[in-house]
C-alpha positions as a printed NumPy array, in Angstrom:
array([[ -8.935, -13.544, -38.09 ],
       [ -6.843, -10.405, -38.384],
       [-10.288,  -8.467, -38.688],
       [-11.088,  -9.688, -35.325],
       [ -7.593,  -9.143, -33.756],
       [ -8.218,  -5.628, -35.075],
       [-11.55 ,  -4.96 , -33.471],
       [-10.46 ,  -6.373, -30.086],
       [ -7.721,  -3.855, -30.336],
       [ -9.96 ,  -1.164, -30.976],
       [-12.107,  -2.356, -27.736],
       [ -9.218,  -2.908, -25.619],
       [ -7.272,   0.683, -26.694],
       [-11.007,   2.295, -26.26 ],
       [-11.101,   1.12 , -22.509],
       [ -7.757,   1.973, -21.925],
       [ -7.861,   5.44 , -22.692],
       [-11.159,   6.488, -20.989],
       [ -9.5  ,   3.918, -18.171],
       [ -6.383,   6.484, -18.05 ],
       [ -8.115,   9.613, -18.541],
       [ -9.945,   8.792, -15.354],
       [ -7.12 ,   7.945, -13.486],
       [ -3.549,   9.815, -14.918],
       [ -4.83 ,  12.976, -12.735],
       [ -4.364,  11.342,  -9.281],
       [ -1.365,   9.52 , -10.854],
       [  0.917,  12.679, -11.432],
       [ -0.727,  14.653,  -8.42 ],
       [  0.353,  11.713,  -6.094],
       [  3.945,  11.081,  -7.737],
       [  4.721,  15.191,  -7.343],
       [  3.34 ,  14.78 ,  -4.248],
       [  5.389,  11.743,  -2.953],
       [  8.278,  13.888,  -3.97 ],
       [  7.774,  16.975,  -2.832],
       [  7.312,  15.265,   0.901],
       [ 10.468,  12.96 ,   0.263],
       [ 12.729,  15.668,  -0.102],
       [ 11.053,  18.473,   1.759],
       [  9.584,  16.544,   4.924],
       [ 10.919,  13.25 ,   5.493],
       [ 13.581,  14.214,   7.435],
       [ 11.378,  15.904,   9.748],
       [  8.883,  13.181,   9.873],
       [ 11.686,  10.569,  10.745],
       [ 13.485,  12.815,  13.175],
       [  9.867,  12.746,  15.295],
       [ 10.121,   9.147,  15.066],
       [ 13.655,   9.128,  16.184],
       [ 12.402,  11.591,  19.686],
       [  9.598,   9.503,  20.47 ],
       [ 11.436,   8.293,  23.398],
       [ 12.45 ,  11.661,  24.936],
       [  8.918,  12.116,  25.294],
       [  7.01 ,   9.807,  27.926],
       [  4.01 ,   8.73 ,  25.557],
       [  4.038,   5.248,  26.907],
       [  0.728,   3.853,  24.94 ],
       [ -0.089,   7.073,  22.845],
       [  3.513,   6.538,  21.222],
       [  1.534,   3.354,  19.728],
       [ -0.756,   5.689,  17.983],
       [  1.863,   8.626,  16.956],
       [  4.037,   5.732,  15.234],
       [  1.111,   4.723,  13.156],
       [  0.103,   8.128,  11.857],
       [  4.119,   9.196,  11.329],
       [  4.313,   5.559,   9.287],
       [  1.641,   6.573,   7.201],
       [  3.417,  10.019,   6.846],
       [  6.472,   8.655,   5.541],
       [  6.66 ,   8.161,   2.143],
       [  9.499,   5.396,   2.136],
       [  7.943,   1.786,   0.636],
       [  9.006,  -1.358,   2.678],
       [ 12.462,  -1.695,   1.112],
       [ 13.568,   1.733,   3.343],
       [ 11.476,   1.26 ,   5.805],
       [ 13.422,  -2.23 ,   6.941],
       [ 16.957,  -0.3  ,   7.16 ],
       [ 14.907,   2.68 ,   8.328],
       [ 13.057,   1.428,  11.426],
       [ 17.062,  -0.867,  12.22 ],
       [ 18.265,   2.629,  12.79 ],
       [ 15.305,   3.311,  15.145],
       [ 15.809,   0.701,  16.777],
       [ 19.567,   1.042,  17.443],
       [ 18.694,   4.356,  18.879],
       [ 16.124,   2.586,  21.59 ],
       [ 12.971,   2.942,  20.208],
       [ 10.526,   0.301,  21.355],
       [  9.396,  -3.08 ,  19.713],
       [  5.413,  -1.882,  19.804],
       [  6.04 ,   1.88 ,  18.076],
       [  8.724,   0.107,  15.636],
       [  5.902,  -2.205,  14.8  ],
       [  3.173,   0.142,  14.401],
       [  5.085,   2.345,  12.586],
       [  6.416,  -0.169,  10.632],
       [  3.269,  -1.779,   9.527],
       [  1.549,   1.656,   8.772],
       [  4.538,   2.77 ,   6.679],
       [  4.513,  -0.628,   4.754],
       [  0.423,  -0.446,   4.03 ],
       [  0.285,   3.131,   3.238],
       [  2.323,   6.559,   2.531],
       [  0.389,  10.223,   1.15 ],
       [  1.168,   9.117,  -2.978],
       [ -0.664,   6.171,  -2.448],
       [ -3.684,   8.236,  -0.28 ],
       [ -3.661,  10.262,  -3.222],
       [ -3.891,   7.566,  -5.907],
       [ -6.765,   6.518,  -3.786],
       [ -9.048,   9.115,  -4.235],
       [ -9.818,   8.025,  -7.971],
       [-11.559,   5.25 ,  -5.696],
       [-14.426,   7.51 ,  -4.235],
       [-14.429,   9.512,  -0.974],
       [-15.441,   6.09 ,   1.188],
       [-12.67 ,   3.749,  -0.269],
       [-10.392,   6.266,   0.58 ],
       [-11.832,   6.645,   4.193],
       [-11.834,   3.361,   4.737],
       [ -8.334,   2.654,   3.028],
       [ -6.761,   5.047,   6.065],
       [ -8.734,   4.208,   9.043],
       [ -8.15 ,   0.376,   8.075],
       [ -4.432,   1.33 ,   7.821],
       [ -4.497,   3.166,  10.648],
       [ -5.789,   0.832,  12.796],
       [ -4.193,  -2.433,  11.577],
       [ -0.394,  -0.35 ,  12.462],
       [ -2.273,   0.783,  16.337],
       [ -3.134,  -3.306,  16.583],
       [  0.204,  -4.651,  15.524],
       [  1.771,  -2.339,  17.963],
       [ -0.39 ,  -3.586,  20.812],
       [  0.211,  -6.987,  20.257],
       [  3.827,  -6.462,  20.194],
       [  3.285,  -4.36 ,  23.271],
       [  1.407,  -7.11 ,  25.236],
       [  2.05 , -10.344,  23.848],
       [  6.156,  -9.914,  23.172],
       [  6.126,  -7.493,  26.564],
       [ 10.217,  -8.348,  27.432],
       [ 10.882, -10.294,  24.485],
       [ 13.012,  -9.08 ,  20.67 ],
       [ 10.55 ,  -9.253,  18.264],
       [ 12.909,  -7.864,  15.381],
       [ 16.189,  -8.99 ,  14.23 ],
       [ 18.14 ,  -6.039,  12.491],
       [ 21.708,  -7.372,  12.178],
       [ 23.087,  -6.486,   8.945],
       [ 20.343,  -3.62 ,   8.028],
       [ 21.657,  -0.005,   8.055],
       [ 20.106,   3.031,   6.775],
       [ 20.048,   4.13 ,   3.215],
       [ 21.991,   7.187,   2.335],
       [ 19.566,   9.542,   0.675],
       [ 19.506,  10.137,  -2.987],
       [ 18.045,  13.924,  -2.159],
       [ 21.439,  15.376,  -1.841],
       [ 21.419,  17.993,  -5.253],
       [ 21.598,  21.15 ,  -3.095],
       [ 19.686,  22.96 ,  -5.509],
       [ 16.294,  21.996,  -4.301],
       [ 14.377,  22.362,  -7.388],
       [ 17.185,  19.869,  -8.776],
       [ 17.019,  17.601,  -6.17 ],
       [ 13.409,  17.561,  -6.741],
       [ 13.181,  16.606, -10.137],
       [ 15.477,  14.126,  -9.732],
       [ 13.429,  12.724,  -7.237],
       [ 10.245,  12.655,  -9.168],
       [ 12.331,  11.296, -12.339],
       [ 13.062,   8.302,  -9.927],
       [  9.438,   8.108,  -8.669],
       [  8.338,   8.021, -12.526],
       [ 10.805,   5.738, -12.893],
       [  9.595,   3.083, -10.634],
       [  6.232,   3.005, -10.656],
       [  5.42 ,   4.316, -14.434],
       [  5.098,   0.808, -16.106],
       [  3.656,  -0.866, -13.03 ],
       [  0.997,   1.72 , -13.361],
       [  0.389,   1.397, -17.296],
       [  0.557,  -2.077, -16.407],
       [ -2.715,  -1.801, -14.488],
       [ -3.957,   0.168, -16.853],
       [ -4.1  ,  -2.307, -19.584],
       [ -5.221,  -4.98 , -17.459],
       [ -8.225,  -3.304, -16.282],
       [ -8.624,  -2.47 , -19.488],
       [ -8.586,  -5.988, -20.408],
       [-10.736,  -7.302, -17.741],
       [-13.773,  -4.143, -18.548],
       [-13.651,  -6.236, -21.929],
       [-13.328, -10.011, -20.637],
       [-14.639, -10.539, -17.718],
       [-18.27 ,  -9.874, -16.899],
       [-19.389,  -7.627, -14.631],
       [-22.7  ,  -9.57 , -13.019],
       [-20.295, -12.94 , -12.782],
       [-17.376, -10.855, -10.828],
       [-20.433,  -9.226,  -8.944],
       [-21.574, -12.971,  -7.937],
       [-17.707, -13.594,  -7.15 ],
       [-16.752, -10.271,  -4.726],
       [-20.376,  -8.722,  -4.268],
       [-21.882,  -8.909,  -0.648],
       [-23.937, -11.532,  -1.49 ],
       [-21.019, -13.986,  -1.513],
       [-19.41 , -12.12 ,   1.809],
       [-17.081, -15.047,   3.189],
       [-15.635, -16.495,   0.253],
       [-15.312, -13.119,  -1.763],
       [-13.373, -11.756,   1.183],
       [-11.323, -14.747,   1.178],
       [-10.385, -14.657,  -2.155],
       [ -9.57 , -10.982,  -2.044],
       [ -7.275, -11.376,   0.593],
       [ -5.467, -14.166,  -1.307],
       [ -5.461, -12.763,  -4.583],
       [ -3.591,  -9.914,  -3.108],
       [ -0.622, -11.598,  -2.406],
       [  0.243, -12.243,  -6.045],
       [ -1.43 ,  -9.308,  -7.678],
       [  0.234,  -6.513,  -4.993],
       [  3.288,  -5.081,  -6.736],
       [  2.435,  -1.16 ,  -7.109],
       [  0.324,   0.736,  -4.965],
       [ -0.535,   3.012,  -7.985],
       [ -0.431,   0.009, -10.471],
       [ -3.593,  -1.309,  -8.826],
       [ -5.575,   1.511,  -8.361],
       [ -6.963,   1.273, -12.083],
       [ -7.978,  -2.582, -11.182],
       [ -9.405,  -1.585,  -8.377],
       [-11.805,   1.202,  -9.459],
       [-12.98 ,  -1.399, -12.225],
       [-13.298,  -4.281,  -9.857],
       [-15.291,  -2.137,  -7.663],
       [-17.173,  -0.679, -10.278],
       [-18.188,  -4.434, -11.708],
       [-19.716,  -5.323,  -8.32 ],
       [-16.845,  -5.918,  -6.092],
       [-17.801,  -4.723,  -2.034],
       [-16.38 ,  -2.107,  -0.48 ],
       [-15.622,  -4.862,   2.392],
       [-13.732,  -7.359,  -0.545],
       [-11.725,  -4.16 ,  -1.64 ],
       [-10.498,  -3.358,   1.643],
       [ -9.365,  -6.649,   2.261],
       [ -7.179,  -6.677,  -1.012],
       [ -6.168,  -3.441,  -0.297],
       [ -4.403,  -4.598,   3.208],
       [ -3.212,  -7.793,   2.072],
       [ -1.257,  -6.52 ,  -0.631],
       [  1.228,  -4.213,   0.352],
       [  1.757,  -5.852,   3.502],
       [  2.736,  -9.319,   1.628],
       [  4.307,  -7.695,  -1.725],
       [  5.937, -10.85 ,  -2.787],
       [  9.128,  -8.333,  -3.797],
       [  9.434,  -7.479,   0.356],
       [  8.517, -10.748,   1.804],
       [ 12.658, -11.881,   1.844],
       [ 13.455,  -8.845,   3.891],
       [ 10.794,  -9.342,   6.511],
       [ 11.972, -12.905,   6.564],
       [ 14.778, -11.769,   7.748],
       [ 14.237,  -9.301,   9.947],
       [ 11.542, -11.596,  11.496],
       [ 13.   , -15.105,  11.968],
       [ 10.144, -17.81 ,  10.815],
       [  8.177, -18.258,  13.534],
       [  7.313, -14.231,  13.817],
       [  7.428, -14.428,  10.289],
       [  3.993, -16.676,   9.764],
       [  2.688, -15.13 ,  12.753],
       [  3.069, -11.996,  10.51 ],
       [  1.323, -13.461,   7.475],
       [ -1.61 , -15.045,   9.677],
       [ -2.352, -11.599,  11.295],
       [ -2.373,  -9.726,   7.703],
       [ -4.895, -12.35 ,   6.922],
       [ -6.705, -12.264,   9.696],
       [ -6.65 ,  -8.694,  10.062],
       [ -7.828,  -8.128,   6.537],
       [-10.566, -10.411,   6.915],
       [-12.287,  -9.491,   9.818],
       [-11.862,  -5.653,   8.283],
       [-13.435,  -6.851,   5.442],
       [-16.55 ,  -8.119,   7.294],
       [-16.671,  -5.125,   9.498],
       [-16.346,  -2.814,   6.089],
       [-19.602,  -4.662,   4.867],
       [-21.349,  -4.457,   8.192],
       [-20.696,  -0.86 ,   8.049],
       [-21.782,  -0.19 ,   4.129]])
């Protein structure tokens, strides 16, 4: 018995060190990068969200709210007091809500994270983005047209931790904090690709995800992102194995949107800011939004 454990844990450390060798690169490039924007050009980045209405964009403010969500490099849990200090300041329900849904599914550390993925994962993982933060602002723009979508009482925004004024200081602090919270999540999904590479295998997942079982793989990547989603970089490892075993392109994309935008950790905030009823209309569009991606992604590839 203790022969076996031993060999397992030969196989399992095996996979987890080629697993992280492959991987660690985009981690650390990512994580300085996420820094280096937080405390260098965030301010900027939210200060053009802040002027979007001195400028008369009307519809094209939809699209420059998307691309300055998935700019900023705040997760959900400052984007919430964030985007209550927009709107205090008059910006409108359909650029809060693309830029809000773009900043929520994507920021540049997790773009870089992605490119251990491949060059059309990572393609697909910001159009997808993109788009889905464009859509939610139209609908907000056309279907709540004279109607609050977004309840903000009690949210204020964060004071900044950046506030060393030596800027190399402030910087490492900030990447200390960055290791900090997302270091074990990431090890974390490590070791459980590593496991599945040794448990699970690869033709049954194939049968499971692969574009031969389109509907119900997409389905069940979109649902299994709910409870799996709780670091961007922590499942980036699962993901290049999952896609490696078989998994579509289509399949991944759906996980990929579902996730961050229903990280079980966030879901209480938007709760709140939402009210119920906008609340599941929220979750049904993520679903349907990742689904019909998902089938467009497998037309496509």
């Amino acid at each position: 018995m203790i022969e076996v454990l031993k060999r397992e844990f030969v196989y399992i450390w095996y996979y987890f060190v080629v697993q992280l060798r492959q991987i660690l690169p985009y981690w650390i490039i990512g994580m300085v990068l996420g820094s280096v924007i937080s405390v260098f050009v965030k301010d900027k980045i939210h200060g053009a969200v802040s002027k979007l209405n001195e400028h008369k964009l009307d519809v094209l403010g939809i699209f420059i709210a998307s691309i300055l969500g998935i700019t900023s490099p705040l997760c959900m849990y400052g984007t919430i007091p964030l985007s209550a200090s927009f709107s205090r300041k008059g910006i409108r329900d359909d650029w809060l809500g693309s830029f809000m849904m773009s900043s929520i599914l994507l920021n540049p550390q997790l773009i870089i994270y992605s490119m251990a993925l491949g060059k059309e994962v990572l393609a697909v993982r910001i159009i997808t983005c993109f788009v889905m933060g464009v859509t939610a602002g139209f609908v907000l723009r056309y279907a709540y047209k004279g109607k609050s979508f977004f309840n903000f009482d009690g949210f204020s925004e964060r004071a900044s931790h950046d506030t060393d004024p030596n800027l190399f200081i402030r910087l490492l602090k900030n990447i200390g904090r960055n290791f900090k919270a997302t270091g074990l999540y990431f090890l974390f999904g490590v070791l459980l690709s590593a496991l599945f590479q040794r448990y699970v295998p690869a033709e049954k997942f194939a049968e499971l995800f692969g574009s031969e079982n389109e509907g119900f793989g997409l389905l069940m990547a979109a649902t299994i992102g709910v409870p799996l989603y709780a670091c961007g970089g922590g499942t980036i490892p699962l993901l290049q194995q999952w896609l490696y075993s078989g998994m579509s392109i289509g399949s991944a994309t759906s996980f990929m949107l579902t996730g961050p935008s229903t990280k079980i950790t966030n879901l209480g905030a938007l709760k709140i800011v939402l009210g119920v009823k906008n609340f599941l209309l929220y979750i049904l569009y993520v679903m349907l939004f990742s689904l019909i991606s998902g089938f467009v992604v497998n037309i496509i590839f």
